[in-house]
Amino acid sequence: FCFLDKDKRGDFKTCEDLLYIAAMGHPGGGRNDIPNRLKRQFYCINLVPPSITSINDIYGQMLSGRFPRGKMDAGLLSVAGLLTEATISLWRTMQSKMLPTPAKFHYIFNMRDLSRVFQGVLGTPQETLLTGGTRGADGTINLKPGTLLLSVWKHEIMRVFCDKLTNEKDKIFCSNTVNDEIVKTFDPLFVEEMPQE
């Protein structure tokens, strides 16, 4: 295409062999579609999210690598084995119930949110989970490793999902959903020992 040079009036500059790359999300939730006359200029590729089984395998393998059998507390391993199922369940609930609107256009829950939850859980030092960290060393907290891992997971869920929400009603819904998922998924032995907010 050609355009005028702003420094030398009347001279045209020509760009040859120029490629455009563009990306967009699906319309809906405050996002508008682009005209078909513009879309026809591009080679369109639609990427679908991975299946729930694939997501479970990906994060399950990460957790099993981080918390190997035989080297970790049995309670911690039982909690770690259920974290992917609980996280995916919460993620799907938030996707279906907290839909984006023009006023809440950032209510988009995608794979990046799952990664942020597991990044926080996997980034916690094993020594902290086994001993309770500095609060465990000075005796102010005395939790089983499984309960401590569950508390870390809940903190990461609240940080990733609930901090994104803008009003109190949505935050209460998120908090109640997290608590319901904890009670539904995890052993009552660990749930009852968790510190209250």
XYZ file of N, CA, C and O in Angstrom:
788
model
N 0.839 -1.172 0.000
C 0.000 0.000 0.000
C 0.879 1.227 0.000
O 2.055 1.166 0.337
N 0.314 2.346 -0.364
C 1.059 3.602 -0.466
C 0.517 4.607 0.545
O -0.660 4.592 0.894
N 1.386 5.477 0.990
C 0.945 6.591 1.829
C 1.891 7.765 1.603
O 3.005 7.605 1.111
N 1.414 8.934 1.959
C 2.212 10.135 1.744
C 3.278 10.276 2.812
O 3.058 9.961 3.980
N 4.435 10.790 2.411
C 5.509 11.075 3.348
C 5.230 12.419 3.984
O 4.981 13.411 3.294
N 5.280 12.507 5.307
C 4.944 13.779 5.959
C 6.065 14.804 5.847
O 5.828 15.999 5.972
N 7.306 14.351 5.629
C 8.406 15.308 5.539
C 8.564 15.884 4.128
O 8.888 17.053 3.969
N 8.345 15.075 3.118
C 8.486 15.542 1.739
C 7.119 15.484 1.103
O 6.665 14.433 0.655
N 6.439 16.601 1.036
C 5.082 16.662 0.497
C 5.052 16.210 -0.956
O 5.877 16.598 -1.753
N 4.081 15.355 -1.242
C 3.905 14.882 -2.614
C 4.603 13.578 -2.910
O 4.338 12.950 -3.929
N 5.552 13.167 -2.038
C 6.250 11.899 -2.263
C 5.462 10.754 -1.625
O 4.992 10.874 -0.495
N 5.327 9.680 -2.356
C 4.645 8.495 -1.836
C 5.669 7.502 -1.308
O 6.720 7.312 -1.901
N 5.310 6.855 -0.189
C 6.108 5.726 0.307
C 5.289 4.476 0.037
O 4.086 4.456 0.228
N 5.957 3.435 -0.413
C 5.284 2.184 -0.733
C 5.818 1.085 0.175
O 7.030 0.921 0.303
N 4.904 0.345 0.777
C 5.275 -0.819 1.610
C 4.934 -2.071 0.824
O 3.794 -2.248 0.397
N 5.914 -2.937 0.661
C 5.706 -4.181 -0.070
C 5.978 -5.369 0.848
O 6.759 -5.274 1.795
N 5.337 -6.488 0.524
C 5.508 -7.732 1.278
C 5.273 -7.522 2.765
O 6.043 -7.965 3.615
N 4.204 -6.838 3.077
C 3.853 -6.555 4.469
C 2.774 -7.533 4.925
O 1.801 -7.779 4.212
N 2.958 -8.122 6.098
C 1.999 -9.075 6.649
C 1.391 -8.506 7.923
O 2.086 -7.907 8.734
N 0.105 -8.698 8.081
C -0.586 -8.312 9.305
C -0.913 -9.567 10.099
O -1.373 -10.563 9.546
N -0.695 -9.501 11.379
C -1.113 -10.581 12.277
C -2.051 -9.957 13.297
O -1.749 -8.916 13.885
N -3.201 -10.573 13.493
C -4.182 -10.038 14.437
C -4.733 -11.180 15.279
O -4.686 -12.340 14.883
N -5.226 -10.838 16.448
C -5.841 -11.839 17.323
C -7.059 -11.208 17.985
O -7.085 -10.003 18.239
N -8.050 -12.033 18.247
C -9.247 -11.527 18.926
C -9.939 -12.670 19.636
O -9.763 -13.839 19.292
N -10.713 -12.315 20.661
C -11.533 -13.299 21.349
C -12.888 -13.387 20.675
O -13.253 -12.553 19.840
N -13.641 -14.412 21.044
C -14.978 -14.562 20.484
C -15.871 -13.423 20.947
O -15.755 -12.948 22.075
N -16.774 -12.951 20.093
C -17.681 -11.884 20.501
C -18.598 -12.345 21.634
O -18.910 -13.516 21.755
N -19.004 -11.391 22.432
C -19.881 -11.682 23.568
C -19.256 -11.172 24.846
O -18.034 -10.985 24.926
N -20.085 -10.901 25.836
C -19.560 -10.409 27.100
C -18.933 -9.033 26.976
O -17.898 -8.769 27.571
N -19.527 -8.169 26.182
C -18.988 -6.823 26.017
C -18.044 -6.677 24.842
O -17.603 -5.578 24.531
N -17.689 -7.776 24.171
C -16.816 -7.706 22.993
C -17.683 -7.783 21.743
O -18.585 -8.612 21.659
N -17.382 -6.944 20.784
C -18.147 -6.909 19.537
C -17.415 -7.684 18.447
O -16.200 -7.811 18.462
N -18.183 -8.165 17.492
C -17.618 -8.857 16.349
C -17.085 -7.825 15.362
O -17.501 -6.668 15.361
N -16.151 -8.249 14.511
C -15.659 -7.366 13.459
C -16.385 -7.722 12.164
O -16.877 -8.835 12.007
N -16.451 -6.803 11.225
C -17.187 -7.082 9.979
C -16.556 -8.214 9.172
O -15.339 -8.402 9.183
N -17.396 -8.924 8.440
C -16.905 -10.010 7.593
C -15.978 -9.507 6.496
O -15.092 -10.230 6.057
N -16.196 -8.267 6.065
C -15.325 -7.705 5.021
C -13.900 -7.550 5.529
O -12.944 -7.612 4.750
N -13.736 -7.334 6.838
C -12.393 -7.273 7.418
C -11.855 -8.681 7.681
O -10.693 -8.968 7.408
N -12.710 -9.563 8.169
C -12.273 -10.929 8.484
C -11.793 -11.672 7.239
O -10.906 -12.523 7.338
N -12.367 -11.353 6.095
C -11.988 -12.095 4.882
C -10.539 -11.806 4.471
O -9.967 -12.535 3.673
N -9.949 -10.751 5.031
C -8.563 -10.407 4.698
C -7.557 -11.277 5.457
O -6.368 -11.228 5.181
N -8.046 -12.046 6.421
C -7.171 -12.830 7.281
C -7.426 -14.317 7.104
O -8.524 -14.738 6.756
N -6.409 -15.094 7.386
C -6.543 -16.536 7.473
C -6.922 -16.825 8.922
O -6.133 -16.583 9.833
N -8.115 -17.314 9.158
C -8.633 -17.463 10.530
C -8.309 -18.841 11.083
O -8.506 -19.861 10.438
N -7.827 -18.840 12.311
C -7.549 -20.065 13.053
C -8.296 -19.953 14.375
O -8.169 -18.952 15.082
N -9.058 -20.957 14.687
C -9.805 -20.972 15.943
C -9.154 -21.983 16.882
O -9.050 -23.160 16.555
N -8.684 -21.518 18.028
C -8.075 -22.406 19.012
C -9.096 -22.725 20.085
O -9.631 -21.822 20.721
N -9.350 -23.986 20.295
C -10.289 -24.389 21.335
C -9.498 -24.733 22.589
O -8.352 -25.184 22.513
N -10.098 -24.517 23.749
C -9.385 -24.865 24.983
C -9.240 -26.377 25.111
O -10.031 -27.138 24.540
N -8.236 -26.831 25.853
C -8.059 -28.278 26.018
C -9.215 -28.884 26.819
O -9.906 -28.184 27.550
N -9.382 -30.168 26.699
C -10.454 -30.854 27.427
C -10.141 -30.868 28.926
O -8.993 -30.679 29.347
N -11.171 -31.112 29.722
C -11.003 -31.162 31.168
C -10.043 -32.281 31.551
O -9.229 -32.128 32.469
N -10.086 -33.391 30.843
C -9.161 -34.506 31.114
C -7.718 -34.071 30.889
O -6.835 -34.381 31.701
N -7.477 -33.333 29.801
C -6.117 -32.849 29.525
C -5.649 -31.871 30.593
O -4.502 -31.927 31.043
N -6.530 -30.967 30.994
C -6.185 -29.997 32.040
C -5.862 -30.729 33.334
O -4.871 -30.420 34.016
N -6.686 -31.706 33.668
C -6.466 -32.493 34.883
C -5.125 -33.225 34.820
O -4.390 -33.282 35.815
N -4.794 -33.774 33.656
C -3.514 -34.474 33.492
C -2.337 -33.517 33.639
O -1.349 -33.842 34.301
N -2.431 -32.346 33.029
C -1.327 -31.379 33.066
C -1.007 -30.978 34.507
O 0.121 -31.106 34.984
N -2.023 -30.487 35.208
C -1.777 -29.986 36.559
C -1.603 -31.130 37.562
O -0.868 -30.990 38.545
N -2.246 -32.267 37.308
C -2.050 -33.429 38.171
C -0.610 -33.923 38.128
O -0.031 -34.284 39.159
N -0.014 -33.923 36.924
C 1.392 -34.330 36.792
C 2.320 -33.352 37.507
O 3.306 -33.756 38.124
N 2.004 -32.077 37.430
C 2.822 -31.082 38.136
C 2.778 -31.315 39.643
O 3.809 -31.268 40.321
N 1.575 -31.550 40.165
C 1.433 -31.769 41.608
C 2.109 -33.069 42.042
O 2.764 -33.110 43.091
N 1.973 -34.128 41.238
C 2.597 -35.396 41.629
C 4.124 -35.303 41.542
O 4.821 -35.971 42.303
N 4.630 -34.462 40.657
C 6.074 -34.239 40.606
C 6.576 -33.405 41.771
O 7.686 -33.607 42.276
N 5.776 -32.482 42.208
C 6.149 -31.604 43.332
C 6.017 -32.312 44.673
O 6.782 -32.073 45.594
N 5.016 -33.181 44.794
C 4.766 -33.905 46.036
C 4.859 -35.414 45.762
O 3.840 -36.090 45.643
N 6.086 -35.951 45.647
C 6.244 -37.367 45.277
C 5.809 -38.314 46.395
O 5.983 -38.025 47.576
N 5.226 -39.436 45.994
C 4.807 -40.459 46.968
C 6.042 -41.031 47.664
O 7.084 -41.210 47.063
N 5.900 -41.321 48.932
C 7.008 -41.896 49.695
C 7.884 -40.857 50.361
O 8.587 -41.159 51.311
N 7.865 -39.635 49.849
C 8.708 -38.583 50.433
C 7.898 -37.545 51.198
O 8.458 -36.717 51.894
N 6.581 -37.588 51.050
C 5.732 -36.574 51.670
C 4.740 -37.232 52.625
O 4.485 -38.430 52.558
N 4.175 -36.408 53.486
C 3.163 -36.849 54.441
C 1.942 -37.398 53.691
O 1.527 -36.853 52.666
N 1.337 -38.477 54.213
C 0.199 -39.129 53.548
C -0.999 -38.183 53.455
O -1.712 -38.169 52.445
N -1.246 -37.388 54.482
C -2.357 -36.431 54.464
C -2.154 -35.363 53.408
O -3.089 -34.981 52.695
N -0.910 -34.899 53.280
C -0.595 -33.894 52.263
C -0.826 -34.472 50.870
O -1.378 -33.802 49.997
N -0.441 -35.732 50.677
C -0.627 -36.370 49.368
C -2.104 -36.555 49.038
O -2.504 -36.401 47.884
N -2.912 -36.877 50.048
C -4.343 -37.054 49.771
C -4.992 -35.724 49.384
O -5.852 -35.684 48.506
N -4.562 -34.627 50.015
C -5.084 -33.307 49.636
C -4.575 -32.925 48.253
O -5.341 -32.462 47.406
N -3.289 -33.132 48.006
C -2.702 -32.773 46.707
C -3.376 -33.520 45.562
O -3.552 -32.973 44.471
N -3.789 -34.759 45.812
C -4.449 -35.544 44.769
C -5.816 -35.010 44.370
O -6.302 -35.298 43.281
N -6.434 -34.235 45.245
C -7.769 -33.689 44.964
C -7.751 -32.226 44.520
O -8.796 -31.680 44.159
N -6.585 -31.596 44.552
C -6.521 -30.160 44.233
C -6.932 -29.857 42.799
O -7.621 -28.864 42.553
N -6.520 -30.686 41.836
C -6.858 -30.382 40.441
C -8.362 -30.475 40.225
O -8.953 -29.602 39.592
N -8.973 -31.518 40.761
C -10.420 -31.684 40.609
C -11.175 -30.496 41.209
O -12.089 -29.947 40.583
N -10.785 -30.089 42.414
C -11.467 -28.976 43.080
C -11.234 -27.655 42.345
O -12.158 -26.851 42.188
N -10.022 -27.436 41.877
C -9.702 -26.184 41.182
C -10.468 -26.089 39.864
O -11.023 -25.037 39.542
N -10.496 -27.169 39.116
C -11.213 -27.171 37.841
C -12.709 -26.977 38.067
O -13.370 -26.236 37.336
N -13.241 -27.593 39.099
C -14.666 -27.430 39.416
C -14.986 -25.972 39.740
O -15.972 -25.412 39.239
N -14.141 -25.341 40.552
C -14.349 -23.920 40.889
C -14.208 -23.039 39.652
O -14.983 -22.098 39.455
N -13.211 -23.329 38.837
C -12.965 -22.546 37.625
C -14.176 -22.614 36.693
O -14.629 -21.587 36.177
N -14.737 -23.816 36.523
C -15.906 -23.957 35.653
C -17.133 -23.254 36.237
O -17.927 -22.664 35.509
N -17.283 -23.305 37.558
C -18.397 -22.591 38.201
C -18.269 -21.093 37.990
O -19.245 -20.419 37.646
N -17.060 -20.565 38.169
C -16.852 -19.123 37.986
C -17.076 -18.734 36.527
O -17.643 -17.677 36.245
N -16.664 -19.576 35.589
C -16.893 -19.295 34.183
C -18.376 -19.240 33.850
O -18.810 -18.405 33.063
N -19.159 -20.130 34.441
C -20.574 -20.208 34.087
C -21.437 -19.215 34.853
O -22.457 -18.762 34.346
N -21.052 -18.850 36.074
C -21.889 -17.970 36.906
C -21.455 -16.502 36.863
O -22.281 -15.613 36.946
N -20.175 -16.248 36.753
C -19.668 -14.873 36.740
C -19.325 -14.477 35.303
O -18.166 -14.437 34.902
N -20.368 -14.212 34.547
C -20.183 -13.898 33.126
C -19.797 -12.432 32.942
O -20.233 -11.567 33.703
N -18.991 -12.145 31.913
C -18.635 -10.749 31.662
C -19.817 -9.955 31.126
O -20.673 -10.478 30.414
N -19.878 -8.699 31.515
C -20.867 -7.747 31.017
C -20.103 -6.485 30.636
O -18.918 -6.370 30.930
N -20.750 -5.511 30.007
C -20.024 -4.271 29.706
C -19.459 -3.591 30.958
O -18.394 -2.987 30.905
N -20.146 -3.720 32.098
C -19.638 -3.123 33.332
C -18.592 -4.007 34.002
O -17.761 -3.525 34.769
N -18.621 -5.309 33.716
C -17.688 -6.266 34.319
C -16.965 -7.026 33.210
O -16.946 -8.248 33.187
N -16.382 -6.297 32.303
C -15.764 -6.904 31.127
C -14.559 -7.765 31.473
O -14.148 -8.616 30.684
N -13.975 -7.576 32.651
C -12.797 -8.349 33.045
C -13.161 -9.671 33.733
O -12.285 -10.412 34.140
N -14.434 -10.008 33.833
C -14.862 -11.281 34.414
C -14.645 -12.401 33.396
O -15.570 -13.052 32.943
N -13.413 -12.621 33.044
C -13.051 -13.667 32.099
C -12.133 -14.624 32.856
O -11.082 -14.225 33.334
N -12.563 -15.846 32.990
C -11.804 -16.843 33.728
C -11.282 -17.862 32.723
O -12.042 -18.623 32.157
N -9.969 -17.831 32.503
C -9.386 -18.697 31.482
C -8.276 -19.562 32.079
O -8.080 -19.595 33.295
N -7.541 -20.242 31.225
C -6.472 -21.139 31.672
C -5.387 -20.401 32.447
O -4.719 -20.991 33.292
N -5.222 -19.134 32.162
C -4.213 -18.356 32.883
C -4.527 -18.319 34.380
O -3.628 -18.370 35.227
N -5.822 -18.258 34.721
C -6.208 -18.247 36.136
C -5.862 -19.580 36.802
O -5.390 -19.596 37.944
N -6.095 -20.679 36.107
C -5.701 -21.983 36.649
C -4.196 -22.033 36.893
O -3.735 -22.504 37.938
N -3.448 -21.535 35.934
C -1.988 -21.545 36.061
C -1.532 -20.712 37.248
O -0.598 -21.097 37.964
N -2.182 -19.585 37.478
C -1.805 -18.732 38.607
C -2.089 -19.413 39.941
O -1.316 -19.273 40.894
N -3.193 -20.151 40.031
C -3.500 -20.886 41.267
C -2.414 -21.932 41.523
O -1.835 -21.999 42.622
N -2.114 -22.736 40.513
C -1.134 -23.803 40.704
C 0.280 -23.253 40.858
O 1.097 -23.855 41.556
N 0.574 -22.131 40.258
C 1.882 -21.512 40.439
C 2.088 -21.143 41.906
O 3.158 -21.363 42.468
N 1.052 -20.596 42.529
C 1.153 -20.249 43.941
C 1.297 -21.469 44.833
O 2.093 -21.475 45.775
N 0.534 -22.520 44.532
C 0.608 -23.748 45.344
C 1.969 -24.423 45.157
O 2.621 -24.817 46.129
N 2.404 -24.542 43.909
C 3.665 -25.224 43.630
C 4.876 -24.409 44.086
O 5.940 -24.970 44.331
N 4.715 -23.109 44.209
C 5.812 -22.247 44.647
C 6.024 -22.239 46.147
O 7.022 -21.701 46.634
N 5.123 -22.835 46.895
C 5.274 -22.888 48.342
C 6.361 -23.899 48.693
O 6.294 -25.053 48.254
N 7.366 -23.506 49.477
C 8.443 -24.456 49.810
C 7.907 -25.675 50.552
O 7.032 -25.559 51.407
N 8.443 -26.840 50.232
C 8.002 -28.076 50.890
C 8.252 -28.015 52.390
O 7.459 -28.528 53.178
N 9.340 -27.408 52.773
C 9.668 -27.292 54.196
C 8.575 -26.520 54.939
O 8.211 -26.866 56.063
N 8.030 -25.496 54.298
C 6.950 -24.717 54.910
C 5.716 -25.578 55.106
O 5.060 -25.516 56.149
N 5.385 -26.401 54.122
C 4.216 -27.262 54.230
C 4.390 -28.342 55.296
O 3.438 -28.723 55.969
N 5.597 -28.825 55.463
C 5.833 -29.898 56.420
C 5.970 -29.391 57.857
O 5.585 -30.085 58.795
N 6.507 -28.186 58.025
C 6.762 -27.683 59.391
C 5.841 -26.538 59.798
O 5.805 -26.178 60.962
N 5.135 -25.949 58.849
C 4.293 -24.789 59.179
C 5.013 -23.473 58.985
O 4.477 -22.421 59.318
N 6.227 -23.498 58.459
C 6.977 -22.268 58.201
C 7.403 -21.580 59.484
O 7.583 -22.217 60.530
N 7.568 -20.276 59.436
C 8.036 -19.535 60.616
C 7.004 -19.565 61.734
O 7.363 -19.614 62.906
N 5.713 -19.546 61.369
C 4.671 -19.598 62.401
C 4.621 -20.973 63.056
O 4.257 -21.102 64.219
N 4.985 -22.008 62.323
C 5.054 -23.343 62.902
C 6.259 -23.493 63.805
O 6.202 -24.155 64.841
N 7.367 -22.860 63.414
C 8.590 -22.943 64.206
C 8.449 -22.225 65.548
O 8.964 -22.685 66.563
N 7.745 -21.099 65.557
C 7.601 -20.370 66.831
C 6.357 -20.812 67.611
O 6.072 -20.286 68.682
N 5.599 -21.772 67.088
C 4.490 -22.364 67.824
C 3.165 -21.633 67.724
O 2.205 -22.001 68.388
N 3.057 -20.590 66.887
C 1.783 -19.869 66.778
C 0.779 -20.596 65.897
O -0.396 -20.283 65.932
N 1.259 -21.539 65.097
C 0.349 -22.327 64.262
C 0.800 -23.786 64.327
O 1.990 -24.082 64.331
N -0.154 -24.681 64.450
C 0.175 -26.097 64.540
C -0.831 -26.867 63.692
O -1.837 -27.353 64.198
N -0.566 -26.930 62.399
C -1.474 -27.583 61.458
C -0.804 -28.785 60.819
O 0.413 -28.800 60.627
N -1.602 -29.773 60.477
C -1.095 -30.914 59.723
C -0.677 -30.425 58.337
O -1.249 -29.468 57.815
N 0.305 -31.083 57.701
C 0.730 -30.661 56.361
C -0.418 -30.621 55.345
O -0.488 -29.724 54.520
N -1.342 -31.588 55.413
C -2.477 -31.585 54.485
C -3.367 -30.367 54.680
O -3.837 -29.758 53.717
N -3.597 -30.012 55.934
C -4.425 -28.833 56.234
C -3.717 -27.563 55.780
O -4.352 -26.648 55.251
N -2.405 -27.521 55.969
C -1.640 -26.342 55.535
C -1.682 -26.198 54.020
O -1.876 -25.091 53.498
N -1.557 -27.309 53.289
C -1.644 -27.259 51.831
C -3.032 -26.803 51.396
O -3.169 -25.977 50.475
N -4.053 -27.285 52.062
C -5.423 -26.868 51.751
C -5.613 -25.371 52.022
O -6.263 -24.670 51.241
N -5.016 -24.873 53.084
C -5.101 -23.435 53.399
C -4.368 -22.595 52.359
O -4.846 -21.532 51.956
N -3.211 -23.077 51.913
C -2.458 -22.372 50.863
C -3.279 -22.348 49.576
O -3.391 -21.312 48.908
N -3.877 -23.482 49.233
C -4.706 -23.560 48.027
C -5.884 -22.600 48.108
O -6.185 -21.891 47.153
N -6.555 -22.564 49.261
C -7.697 -21.657 49.419
C -7.244 -20.203 49.279
O -7.913 -19.388 48.639
N -6.101 -19.880 49.857
C -5.573 -18.514 49.728
C -5.333 -18.164 48.263
O -5.679 -17.062 47.814
N -4.748 -19.096 47.505
C -4.470 -18.838 46.093
C -5.766 -18.718 45.287
O -5.873 -17.858 44.410
N -6.755 -19.542 45.584
C -8.057 -19.446 44.913
C -8.685 -18.085 45.167
O -9.189 -17.427 44.245
N -8.663 -17.643 46.421
C -9.257 -16.346 46.762
C -8.489 -15.213 46.070
O -9.080 -14.249 45.602
N -7.173 -15.356 46.016
C -6.345 -14.319 45.385
C -6.629 -14.229 43.893
O -6.769 -13.131 43.344
N -6.745 -15.364 43.231
C -6.906 -15.362 41.773
C -8.341 -15.072 41.355
O -8.585 -14.229 40.487
N -9.302 -15.755 41.958
C -10.693 -15.628 41.520
C -11.430 -14.488 42.218
O -12.053 -13.660 41.565
N -11.374 -14.430 43.528
C -12.190 -13.457 44.260
C -11.655 -12.027 44.145
O -12.433 -11.079 44.162
N -10.347 -11.865 44.053
C -9.796 -10.510 43.939
C -10.157 -9.841 42.621
O -10.068 -8.628 42.486
N -10.566 -10.623 41.641
C -10.958 -10.080 40.338
C -12.357 -9.465 40.384
O -12.704 -8.624 39.554
N -13.158 -9.869 41.354
C -14.554 -9.466 41.421
C -14.687 -8.049 41.990
O -13.892 -7.637 42.828
N -15.721 -7.340 41.530
C -15.803 -5.918 41.840
C -16.785 -5.535 42.938
O -16.624 -4.501 43.555
N -17.813 -6.345 43.173
C -18.769 -5.932 44.204
C -18.896 -7.011 45.282
O -18.487 -8.153 45.103
N -19.461 -6.604 46.408
C -19.532 -7.475 47.582
C -20.380 -8.721 47.323
O -20.061 -9.804 47.795
N -21.448 -8.572 46.565
C -22.329 -9.706 46.261
C -21.555 -10.799 45.525
O -21.672 -11.989 45.856
N -20.757 -10.420 44.529
C -19.972 -11.390 43.770
C -18.895 -12.032 44.644
O -18.628 -13.231 44.547
N -18.274 -11.237 45.518
C -17.230 -11.768 46.403
C -17.807 -12.762 47.401
O -17.198 -13.788 47.695
N -19.009 -12.473 47.911
C -19.663 -13.408 48.834
C -20.005 -14.703 48.113
O -19.804 -15.798 48.643
N -20.515 -14.588 46.877
C -20.806 -15.783 46.081
C -19.543 -16.618 45.893
O -19.561 -17.846 46.068
N -18.439 -15.976 45.562
C -17.174 -16.682 45.339
C -16.719 -17.366 46.626
O -16.348 -18.545 46.616
N -16.760 -16.655 47.723
C -16.323 -17.214 49.002
C -17.181 -18.412 49.403
O -16.659 -19.446 49.836
N -18.488 -18.293 49.241
C -19.386 -19.409 49.567
C -19.139 -20.603 48.656
O -19.177 -21.754 49.094
N -18.896 -20.336 47.379
C -18.621 -21.413 46.424
C -17.334 -22.141 46.790
O -17.273 -23.372 46.734
N -16.305 -21.386 47.173
C -15.027 -21.996 47.577
C -15.233 -22.861 48.814
O -14.776 -24.011 48.876
N -15.926 -22.331 49.809
C -16.164 -23.098 51.044
C -16.985 -24.359 50.771
O -16.707 -25.421 51.325
N -17.984 -24.252 49.900
C -18.791 -25.425 49.546
C -17.948 -26.490 48.843
O -18.095 -27.687 49.098
N -17.068 -26.036 47.949
C -16.203 -26.969 47.231
C -15.237 -27.664 48.186
O -14.974 -28.866 48.053
N -14.716 -26.932 49.162
C -13.802 -27.523 50.146
C -14.515 -28.610 50.938
O -14.003 -29.718 51.111
N -15.717 -28.310 51.411
C -16.481 -29.283 52.200
C -16.847 -30.495 51.354
O -16.786 -31.637 51.819
N -17.205 -30.261 50.093
C -17.637 -31.346 49.201
C -16.478 -32.261 48.793
O -16.657 -33.476 48.685
N -15.288 -31.700 48.597
C -14.188 -32.447 47.991
C -13.217 -33.061 48.993
O -12.763 -34.180 48.803
N -12.887 -32.336 50.052
C -11.778 -32.750 50.912
C -12.259 -33.456 52.182
O -13.392 -33.286 52.622
N -11.360 -34.217 52.761
C -11.619 -34.973 53.983
C -11.966 -34.015 55.129
O -11.254 -33.039 55.355
N -13.042 -34.291 55.883
C -13.422 -33.409 56.996
C -12.326 -33.232 58.036
O -12.266 -32.210 58.718
N -11.424 -34.205 58.144
C -10.307 -34.103 59.077
C -9.469 -32.856 58.798
O -9.054 -32.150 59.724
N -9.249 -32.554 57.519
C -8.453 -31.378 57.147
C -9.295 -30.115 57.144
O -8.822 -29.044 57.496
N -10.552 -30.254 56.741
C -11.432 -29.083 56.635
C -11.700 -28.472 58.005
O -11.636 -27.255 58.181
N -11.974 -29.317 58.990
C -12.294 -28.820 60.332
C -11.122 -28.135 60.995
O -11.288 -27.251 61.826
N -9.907 -28.534 60.634
C -8.717 -27.969 61.263
C -8.282 -26.648 60.635
O -7.465 -25.924 61.203
N -8.847 -26.314 59.462
C -8.440 -25.079 58.779
C -8.745 -23.860 59.623
O -9.787 -23.777 60.254
N -7.819 -22.881 59.633
C -8.095 -21.638 60.366
C -9.253 -20.883 59.723
O -9.393 -20.856 58.507
N -10.095 -20.283 60.548
C -11.219 -19.492 60.043
C -10.724 -18.095 59.685
O -9.791 -17.580 60.261
N -11.436 -17.454 58.725
C -11.035 -16.106 58.307
C -11.320 -15.110 59.405
O -12.233 -15.145 60.128
